Short mmCIF file of C-alpha atoms in Angstrom, two decimals:
data_model
loop_
_atom_site.label_atom_id
_atom_site.label_comp_id
_atom_site.label_asym_id
_atom_site.label_seq_id
_atom_site.Cartn_x
_atom_site.Cartn_y
_atom_site.Cartn_z
CA MET A 386 24.54 -22.77 -34.32
CA HIS A 387 20.94 -21.87 -33.55
CA ILE A 388 19.92 -18.22 -33.45
CA ASN A 389 17.82 -17.76 -30.32
CA SER A 390 14.17 -17.66 -31.28
CA ASN A 391 13.26 -14.45 -29.47
CA VAL A 392 16.05 -12.40 -31.08
CA ALA A 393 14.61 -9.74 -33.39
CA ILE A 394 16.54 -9.09 -36.60
CA SER A 395 15.50 -6.44 -39.11
CA ASP A 396 16.32 -6.26 -42.83
CA SER A 397 18.58 -3.29 -42.08
CA GLY A 398 20.85 -5.47 -39.94
CA PHE A 399 19.61 -4.14 -36.59
CA ILE A 400 19.49 -6.88 -33.96
CA PHE A 401 17.65 -6.68 -30.63
CA ASN A 402 17.98 -9.27 -27.90
CA PRO A 403 14.86 -8.89 -25.73
CA LEU A 404 16.31 -11.11 -23.01
CA THR A 405 19.28 -8.87 -22.28
CA GLY A 406 18.07 -5.58 -23.77
CA ASP A 407 21.19 -5.35 -25.91
CA SER A 408 21.02 -4.11 -29.48
CA PHE A 409 23.57 -4.49 -32.28
CA THR A 410 24.05 -3.75 -35.95
CA THR A 411 25.56 -6.17 -38.39
CA ASN A 412 26.74 -5.68 -41.97
CA PRO A 413 25.02 -7.29 -44.99
CA ILE A 414 27.24 -10.38 -44.93
CA GLY A 415 26.64 -10.81 -41.21
CA LEU A 416 22.92 -10.57 -41.90
CA GLN A 417 23.19 -13.20 -44.64
CA ILE A 418 25.02 -15.53 -42.26
CA ILE A 419 22.30 -15.10 -39.63
CA GLU A 420 19.64 -15.80 -42.24
CA MET A 421 21.49 -18.96 -43.30
CA LEU A 422 21.79 -20.07 -39.67
CA LYS A 423 18.07 -19.47 -39.16
CA ASN A 424 17.41 -21.60 -42.26
CA GLY A 425 19.37 -24.40 -40.65
CA LEU A 426 22.44 -24.37 -42.89
CA SER A 427 25.53 -26.06 -41.49
CA GLN A 428 28.76 -24.11 -40.99
CA GLN A 429 30.34 -25.97 -43.91
CA LYS A 430 27.44 -25.09 -46.19
CA ILE A 431 27.66 -21.42 -45.13
CA ILE A 432 31.39 -21.40 -45.92
CA THR A 433 30.71 -22.88 -49.36
CA GLU A 434 27.93 -20.37 -50.07
CA ILE A 435 30.05 -17.36 -49.15
CA THR A 436 33.19 -18.65 -50.86
CA THR A 437 31.24 -19.17 -54.08
CA LYS A 438 29.34 -15.88 -53.92
CA TYR A 439 32.24 -13.59 -53.03
CA LEU A 440 35.17 -15.48 -54.56
CA VAL A 441 37.28 -15.57 -51.40
CA GLU A 442 39.51 -18.24 -49.89
CA SER A 443 37.55 -20.78 -47.90
CA SER A 444 40.19 -20.69 -45.14
CA THR A 445 39.58 -16.95 -44.71
CA VAL A 446 35.81 -17.45 -44.61
CA GLU A 447 36.18 -20.32 -42.14
CA LYS A 448 38.23 -18.20 -39.75
CA ASP A 449 35.94 -15.17 -40.05
CA LEU A 450 32.84 -17.33 -39.61
CA ARG A 451 34.31 -18.92 -36.48
CA ASP A 452 34.94 -15.42 -35.03
CA TYR A 453 31.46 -14.26 -35.98
CA LEU A 454 29.75 -17.28 -34.42
CA SER A 455 31.80 -16.83 -31.29
CA MET A 456 30.60 -13.23 -31.14
CA LEU A 457 26.95 -14.25 -31.61
CA ASN A 458 27.37 -16.77 -28.80
CA SER A 459 29.04 -14.34 -26.42
CA TYR A 460 26.26 -11.78 -27.00
CA GLN A 461 23.68 -14.48 -26.20
CA LEU A 462 22.21 -14.23 -29.69
CA GLY A 463 22.88 -17.84 -30.62
CA GLU A 464 23.89 -21.15 -29.12
CA TYR A 465 26.18 -23.84 -30.41
CA VAL A 466 24.55 -27.15 -31.15
CA ASN A 467 26.22 -30.52 -31.59
CA MET B 60 -19.80 6.67 -26.62
CA SER B 61 -18.54 5.71 -23.18
CA ILE B 62 -18.97 7.13 -19.72
CA LYS B 63 -16.01 6.98 -17.37
CA PRO B 64 -16.35 7.24 -13.58
CA SER B 65 -14.83 10.45 -12.22
CA VAL B 66 -12.33 10.00 -9.41
CA THR B 67 -10.29 12.47 -7.39
CA VAL B 68 -6.85 11.05 -6.62
CA ALA B 69 -4.11 12.65 -4.51
CA VAL B 70 -0.58 11.77 -5.61
CA SER B 71 2.79 12.64 -4.09
CA GLY B 72 6.26 12.40 -5.60
CA LEU B 73 6.00 15.44 -7.89
CA ASN B 74 9.79 15.91 -7.87
CA ASN B 75 10.32 15.20 -11.54
CA ILE B 76 14.01 16.06 -11.30
CA ASP B 77 17.28 14.29 -12.21
CA SER B 78 16.54 11.71 -9.51
CA PRO B 79 12.82 11.67 -10.17
CA GLY B 80 9.97 10.63 -7.95
CA PRO B 81 7.27 8.42 -9.44
CA GLY B 82 4.43 10.96 -9.05
CA ILE B 83 4.35 12.45 -12.52
CA PRO B 84 4.60 9.10 -14.35
CA VAL B 85 1.84 7.73 -12.10
CA ILE B 86 -0.32 10.79 -12.85
CA ARG B 87 0.38 10.46 -16.57
CA ALA B 88 -0.74 6.83 -16.41
CA LEU B 89 -3.93 7.76 -14.54
CA LYS B 90 -4.74 10.61 -16.92
CA GLU B 91 -4.49 8.13 -19.81
CA SER B 92 -6.85 5.67 -18.14
CA ASN B 93 -9.51 4.23 -20.44
CA PHE B 94 -11.61 3.41 -17.39
CA PHE B 95 -11.52 6.50 -15.19
CA ASN B 96 -11.76 10.23 -15.60
CA VAL B 97 -9.19 11.31 -13.03
CA ARG B 98 -8.80 14.63 -11.25
CA ILE B 99 -5.35 14.91 -9.71
CA ILE B 100 -4.49 16.58 -6.44
CA GLY B 101 -0.72 16.94 -6.18
CA LEU B 102 0.92 16.56 -2.76
CA SER B 103 4.33 18.16 -2.44
CA TYR B 104 7.04 18.76 0.14
CA GLU B 105 9.08 21.41 -1.66
CA THR B 106 7.98 24.51 -3.52
CA LEU B 107 10.24 23.74 -6.47
CA GLU B 108 8.91 20.28 -7.24
CA PRO B 109 8.32 20.58 -11.00
CA GLY B 110 5.04 18.66 -10.90
CA LEU B 111 3.43 21.50 -8.93
CA TYR B 112 3.52 23.62 -12.06
CA MET B 113 2.46 20.97 -14.60
CA ARG B 114 -1.10 22.17 -14.83
CA ASP B 115 -2.00 19.83 -17.68
CA LEU B 116 -1.35 16.89 -15.35
CA VAL B 117 -1.91 18.25 -11.85
CA ASP B 118 -5.24 20.00 -11.28
CA LYS B 119 -4.54 21.38 -7.79
CA SER B 120 -1.63 21.02 -5.38
CA TYR B 121 -1.07 21.18 -1.64
CA GLN B 122 2.05 21.14 0.47
CA LEU B 123 2.38 18.37 3.02
CA PRO B 124 4.36 18.53 6.28
CA LEU B 125 7.63 16.59 6.13
CA PRO B 126 7.31 12.96 7.24
CA SER B 127 9.42 13.75 10.32
CA ALA B 128 6.61 16.02 11.59
CA GLY B 129 4.63 12.89 12.44
CA ILE B 130 1.24 11.35 11.93
CA ALA B 131 -0.95 13.84 13.78
CA VAL B 132 0.25 16.80 11.70
CA LEU B 133 -0.14 14.80 8.50
CA LEU B 134 -3.70 13.82 9.41
CA ASP B 135 -4.60 17.43 10.21
CA ARG B 136 -3.29 18.56 6.85
CA LEU B 137 -5.09 15.77 4.97
CA HIS B 138 -8.34 16.65 6.77
CA TYR B 139 -8.02 20.19 5.46
CA ILE B 140 -7.16 19.09 1.91
CA HIS B 141 -10.01 16.58 1.92
CA GLN B 142 -12.48 19.28 2.95
CA GLN B 143 -11.46 21.29 -0.09
CA GLU B 144 -11.14 18.51 -2.65
CA ASN B 145 -13.11 15.45 -1.52
CA ILE B 146 -10.25 13.04 -2.19
CA GLN B 147 -11.28 9.45 -2.90
CA VAL B 148 -7.87 7.77 -3.20
CA ILE B 149 -4.31 8.66 -2.14
CA ILE B 150 -1.27 7.20 -3.86
CA PRO B 151 1.86 8.06 -1.84
CA ASN B 152 5.07 7.61 -3.83
CA PHE B 153 7.97 8.31 -1.48
CA ASP B 154 9.65 5.56 0.52
CA SER B 155 10.14 7.99 3.39
CA GLU B 156 6.44 8.92 3.69
CA LEU B 157 5.05 5.40 3.33
CA TYR B 158 5.47 4.46 6.98
CA ASN B 159 3.19 7.33 8.03
CA PHE B 160 0.62 6.60 5.32
CA ILE B 161 0.50 2.91 6.23
CA LYS B 162 -0.02 3.87 9.89
CA ILE B 163 -2.94 6.20 9.05
CA ALA B 164 -4.51 4.13 6.24
CA ASP B 165 -7.34 2.83 8.46
CA GLN B 166 -8.03 6.30 9.84
CA LEU B 167 -8.08 7.80 6.36
CA LYS B 168 -10.76 5.32 5.41
CA SER B 169 -12.86 5.47 8.56
CA GLU B 170 -12.67 9.24 9.17
CA MET B 171 -12.60 10.58 5.63
CA GLY B 172 -13.49 7.70 3.33
CA ILE B 173 -10.12 8.01 1.58
CA LEU B 174 -8.91 4.73 0.12
CA THR B 175 -5.34 3.47 -0.31
CA VAL B 176 -3.63 0.36 -1.67
CA LEU B 177 -0.59 -0.08 0.53
CA PRO B 178 1.45 -2.95 1.91
CA THR B 179 0.93 -3.84 5.55
CA LEU B 180 3.46 -2.52 8.03
CA ASN B 181 4.93 -6.04 8.30
CA GLN B 182 5.30 -6.29 4.53
CA PHE B 183 6.82 -2.82 4.40
CA GLU B 184 9.35 -3.65 7.11
CA SER B 185 10.12 -7.13 5.79
CA ARG B 186 11.78 -5.82 2.62
CA GLN B 187 13.90 -3.16 4.30
CA LYS B 188 17.51 -3.29 3.15
CA SER B 189 18.63 -4.06 6.68
CA VAL B 190 16.68 -7.37 6.72
CA LEU B 191 17.20 -8.38 3.10
CA ASN B 192 18.82 -11.69 4.12
CA ASP B 193 15.63 -12.75 5.92
CA PHE B 194 13.46 -11.51 3.05
CA GLY B 195 15.44 -13.70 0.66
CA LYS B 196 14.98 -16.78 2.84
CA LYS B 197 11.25 -16.20 3.36
CA ASN B 198 10.58 -15.64 -0.32
CA ASP B 199 13.01 -18.21 -1.67
CA VAL B 200 15.03 -15.73 -3.70
CA LYS B 201 18.80 -15.23 -3.78
CA VAL B 202 20.03 -12.00 -2.20
CA PRO B 203 23.56 -10.66 -1.73
CA PHE B 204 24.85 -11.17 1.81
CA SER B 205 24.43 -7.95 3.74
CA LYS B 206 24.94 -6.59 7.20
CA THR B 207 23.67 -3.52 9.03
CA ILE B 208 26.16 -1.30 10.82
CA PHE B 209 25.81 1.78 13.01
CA SER B 210 29.39 3.01 13.30
CA VAL B 211 32.32 3.38 10.98
CA ASN B 212 34.45 1.22 13.28
CA GLU B 213 32.25 -1.75 12.44
CA LEU B 214 33.66 -1.58 8.91
CA LEU B 215 36.88 -2.97 10.36
CA THR B 216 35.20 -5.84 12.17
CA ILE B 217 33.19 -6.97 9.16
CA GLU B 218 36.23 -7.29 6.92
CA GLU B 219 36.39 -10.98 7.81
CA GLU B 220 32.90 -11.52 6.40
CA PHE B 221 33.21 -9.42 3.24
CA ASN B 222 35.69 -9.04 0.42
CA TYR B 223 36.22 -5.76 -1.37
CA PRO B 224 34.68 -4.44 -3.52
CA LEU B 225 31.49 -4.16 -1.52
CA VAL B 226 28.48 -1.87 -1.52
CA ILE B 227 27.70 0.80 1.07
CA LYS B 228 23.98 1.60 1.11
CA GLY B 229 21.79 4.19 2.81
CA LYS B 230 18.67 3.29 4.77
CA TYR B 231 16.34 4.69 2.12
CA TYR B 232 18.45 5.98 -0.76
CA ASP B 233 21.94 6.10 -2.19
CA ALA B 234 24.59 3.44 -2.64
CA ALA B 235 28.26 3.30 -3.57
CA VAL B 236 30.59 0.52 -4.63
CA VAL B 237 33.81 0.81 -2.65
CA ALA B 238 37.17 -0.86 -3.20
CA ASN B 239 38.84 -0.41 0.20
CA PHE B 240 38.33 0.72 3.80
CA SER B 241 39.16 4.34 3.02
CA GLN B 242 36.41 4.57 0.39
CA ALA B 243 33.99 2.62 2.59
CA SER B 244 34.60 5.02 5.46
CA HIS B 245 34.11 8.03 3.18
CA TYR B 246 30.75 6.79 1.88
CA PHE B 247 29.64 5.64 5.33
CA HIS B 248 29.88 9.28 6.49
CA LYS B 249 28.55 10.79 3.27
CA ILE B 250 25.44 8.59 3.09
CA SER B 251 24.70 8.52 6.82
CA ASN B 252 24.96 12.33 6.98
CA GLN B 253 22.27 12.61 4.35
CA TRP B 254 19.97 9.69 5.11
CA GLY B 255 20.81 8.71 8.69
CA LEU B 256 21.75 5.40 10.25
CA PRO B 257 21.97 2.46 9.91
CA ILE B 258 24.17 1.85 6.90
CA VAL B 259 23.88 -1.43 5.04
CA VAL B 260 27.04 -3.17 3.86
CA GLN B 261 26.32 -5.52 1.01
CA GLU B 262 28.25 -8.13 -0.95
CA PHE B 263 29.01 -6.86 -4.47
CA VAL B 264 27.49 -9.17 -7.06
CA THR B 265 28.76 -8.76 -10.61
CA GLY B 266 26.33 -8.92 -13.49
CA THR B 267 23.73 -6.90 -15.31
CA GLU B 268 21.18 -4.88 -13.37
CA VAL B 269 17.59 -5.53 -14.37
CA ASN B 270 14.53 -4.07 -12.68
CA VAL B 271 10.86 -5.03 -12.56
CA THR B 272 7.88 -2.78 -11.91
CA ALA B 273 5.07 -4.86 -10.44
CA ILE B 274 1.80 -4.72 -8.56
CA GLY B 275 0.28 -7.21 -6.13
CA ASP B 276 -3.29 -7.48 -4.88
CA GLY B 277 -2.43 -8.50 -1.32
CA GLU B 278 -3.94 -11.93 -1.84
CA GLY B 279 -0.86 -13.43 -3.42
CA ASN B 280 -1.69 -12.50 -7.02
CA CYS B 281 0.76 -10.58 -9.14
CA ILE B 282 -1.50 -8.31 -11.20
CA GLY B 283 1.25 -7.12 -13.50
CA ALA B 284 5.01 -7.14 -13.98
CA VAL B 285 7.25 -5.57 -16.62
CA PRO B 286 11.05 -6.03 -16.57
CA MET B 287 13.43 -3.35 -17.79
CA ARG B 288 17.14 -2.96 -18.32
CA LYS B 289 18.70 0.46 -17.93
CA LEU B 290 20.39 1.60 -21.13
CA TYR B 291 21.65 4.95 -19.87
CA ILE B 292 22.40 5.70 -16.24
CA THR B 293 22.90 9.14 -14.69
CA ASP B 294 25.67 9.96 -12.25
CA LYS B 295 23.08 9.33 -9.52
CA GLY B 296 22.57 5.81 -10.80
CA LYS B 297 19.10 6.59 -12.14
CA ALA B 298 17.84 5.26 -15.45
CA TRP B 299 17.69 7.94 -18.13
CA ALA B 300 16.76 5.36 -20.76
CA GLY B 301 15.69 1.75 -20.56
CA VAL B 302 14.12 -1.05 -22.56
CA SER B 303 11.47 -3.63 -21.69
CA LEU B 304 12.74 -7.21 -21.65
CA ASP B 305 11.37 -10.61 -22.57
CA ASP B 306 12.55 -12.64 -19.60
CA ALA B 307 10.24 -15.41 -18.44
CA GLN B 308 12.53 -16.41 -15.56
CA LEU B 309 12.53 -12.90 -14.15
CA ILE B 310 8.74 -12.71 -14.39
CA ALA B 311 8.51 -16.08 -12.64
CA ILE B 312 10.75 -14.89 -9.78
CA THR B 313 8.69 -11.69 -9.49
CA ASN B 314 5.45 -13.68 -9.34
CA GLN B 315 6.97 -15.87 -6.65
CA ILE B 316 8.01 -12.91 -4.50
CA ILE B 317 4.65 -11.16 -4.86
CA SER B 318 2.83 -14.42 -4.18
CA LYS B 319 4.87 -15.53 -1.16
CA SER B 320 4.95 -12.09 0.44
CA LYS B 321 1.30 -11.38 -0.47
CA TRP B 322 2.49 -7.93 -1.45
CA LYS B 323 -0.19 -5.29 -1.73
CA GLY B 324 0.33 -2.31 -4.02
CA GLY B 325 2.99 -1.19 -6.43
CA CYS B 326 6.63 -2.08 -6.08
CA GLU B 327 9.95 -2.17 -7.87
CA LEU B 328 12.25 -5.17 -7.68
CA GLU B 329 15.91 -4.56 -8.43
CA PHE B 330 17.92 -7.58 -9.53
CA ILE B 331 21.39 -8.47 -10.70
CA ARG B 332 21.52 -11.09 -13.41
CA SER B 333 24.76 -12.92 -12.65
CA ASN B 334 26.29 -16.10 -13.99
CA ASP B 335 24.60 -18.16 -11.28
CA GLY B 336 21.15 -16.64 -11.54
CA TYR B 337 19.21 -13.64 -10.28
CA TYR B 338 20.00 -11.83 -7.04
CA LEU B 339 17.43 -9.49 -5.54
CA LEU B 340 19.21 -6.29 -4.50
CA GLU B 341 16.23 -4.31 -3.25
CA MET B 342 12.46 -4.23 -3.19
CA ASN B 343 11.15 -0.69 -3.27
CA PRO B 344 7.67 -0.39 -1.75
CA ARG B 345 6.12 1.82 -4.44
CA PHE B 346 6.05 2.24 -8.19
CA PRO B 347 9.38 3.25 -9.76
CA ALA B 348 9.83 6.52 -11.64
CA TRP B 349 9.92 4.52 -14.90
CA VAL B 350 6.47 2.96 -14.30
CA TYR B 351 5.10 4.71 -17.39
CA LEU B 352 7.12 2.24 -19.50
CA ALA B 353 4.77 -0.47 -18.21
CA VAL B 354 1.81 1.61 -19.43
CA ALA B 355 3.44 1.97 -22.85
CA CYS B 356 3.97 -1.81 -22.88
CA GLY B 357 0.29 -2.45 -22.30
CA GLN B 358 0.10 -2.74 -18.50
CA ASN B 359 -1.31 0.34 -16.80
CA HIS B 360 -0.26 -0.48 -13.24
CA PRO B 361 -1.41 2.82 -11.66
CA GLU B 362 -4.86 2.35 -13.23
CA ALA B 363 -4.96 -1.20 -11.88
CA LEU B 364 -4.06 0.13 -8.43
CA LEU B 365 -6.85 2.69 -8.64
CA LYS B 366 -9.32 -0.05 -9.59
CA MET B 367 -8.15 -2.12 -6.62
CA ALA B 368 -8.58 0.84 -4.28
CA LEU B 369 -12.12 1.48 -5.47
CA GLY B 370 -13.13 -2.18 -5.32
CA TYR B 371 -13.34 -2.89 -9.04
CA PRO B 372 -12.34 -6.43 -10.08
CA VAL B 373 -8.78 -6.56 -11.40
CA LYS B 374 -7.48 -9.46 -13.44
CA PRO B 375 -3.75 -10.10 -13.85
CA PHE B 376 -2.27 -8.74 -17.07
CA GLN B 377 -1.38 -11.56 -19.46
CA ARG B 378 1.16 -9.88 -21.72
CA TYR B 379 3.30 -6.82 -22.37
CA ASP B 380 5.33 -5.48 -25.28
CA THR B 381 9.04 -6.15 -25.24
CA GLY B 382 11.62 -3.94 -26.89
CA LYS B 383 9.89 -0.68 -25.91
CA LEU B 384 12.26 2.07 -24.84
CA PHE B 385 11.81 5.02 -22.55
CA ILE B 386 14.14 7.98 -22.94
CA ARG B 387 13.84 10.82 -20.44
CA TYR B 388 14.48 14.44 -21.30
CA SER B 389 14.74 17.65 -19.36
CA TYR B 390 12.47 20.60 -20.09
CA ASP B 391 12.50 24.11 -18.73
CA GLN B 392 9.08 25.11 -17.46
CA ILE B 393 8.46 28.82 -17.27
CA VAL B 394 6.56 29.81 -14.14
CA ASP B 395 5.21 33.19 -13.11
CA MET B 396 6.50 34.45 -9.79
CA GLN B 397 2.88 34.70 -8.66
CA GLN B 398 2.49 30.92 -8.83
CA PHE B 399 5.68 30.38 -6.87
CA GLU B 400 4.53 32.97 -4.36
CA THR B 401 1.14 31.26 -3.96
CA ILE B 402 2.55 27.83 -3.20
CA SER B 403 5.24 29.35 -0.97
CA THR B 404 2.89 31.44 1.13
CA LYS B 405 -0.44 29.61 1.03
CA GLY B 406 0.85 26.06 0.69
CA GLU B 407 -1.48 25.36 -2.16
CA LEU B 408 -1.67 26.12 -5.86
#
């Protein structure tokens, strides 16, 4: 997924979408995921990073990541890429 | 050190209430001009318009006759005010008074030397809600299908052309989304009692409402445009808070409308962003009450209008800040009875 280039994200986890005018807050892990997406990491690489860092089941991370990406997409913050 | 030209500008729309007129934001923008030193003459219709008593913004105020009194009475009153104040420019801010001001614009200039920046009568009429379908075709912009009706019985005959929910709109102000004939009938009477006939019935388009404040030079150039999304809406449907948007498509549509219509003066374009693009709901023929957001974003539209009126060259704004919010608040002014008495009895303050 690509995070849309005009989306503003602060270190505090505050997100502003200047296209829609919507604003959101995300937690530290959500912020880390967005940073990883912006750095071009694949979904599999993100799952590996989080699984290693937080010692959680990869299946759990995979499901949560899928939900999170779906949310980013529905809020027009990011777009799926092939 | 800089020297700014001094200008006396008369501004109406001082009703800075819960459904505010644009006068006070326009005055605030003019007072903050880097180019002009502006003296403001307030023009009011009611003695309780809050702007009358904002002496830091409004230097002197005069009551105007209601628009229904006609052009001759308005001209008489403006002659008197001009004798006292030597007005150079008038910026009218009410939809309902614009027709009269457009009609007398040439006389104001030739008889008193007062300048205006107003749309032509054709431009003004072309964007009326009752002819929105034609406006959409002429300016190549999508609009919701709408129809003008004069009696409540027509609501029954148009049911073949519309599906509920639909929108019942007043000629100048007010609108309601209705789900069935009973509600449509109720709002037909409610809105027509207040604002008169006709009533406009409009297709309900789902999506997000986004608005643009803009200014055209009458030659097809859009001098400035700032889009905004309402973040907090009052029970009257007015924005109590909003944020400036970064939306190139919306700016492009705005430029197209201003260019094709050769719009002259300030305006507000109200859109719905739906799944299949932007629909223009309304074009208001004057600055909106939230025009000060444009100033805060780097585009002082009222100052640009004043420059246009006085013949200064005006170049289109190239940028604006996105992500700027406006948040209104209410504030109790304390006014001596003597001031209220003066405006009530003498018609000036």
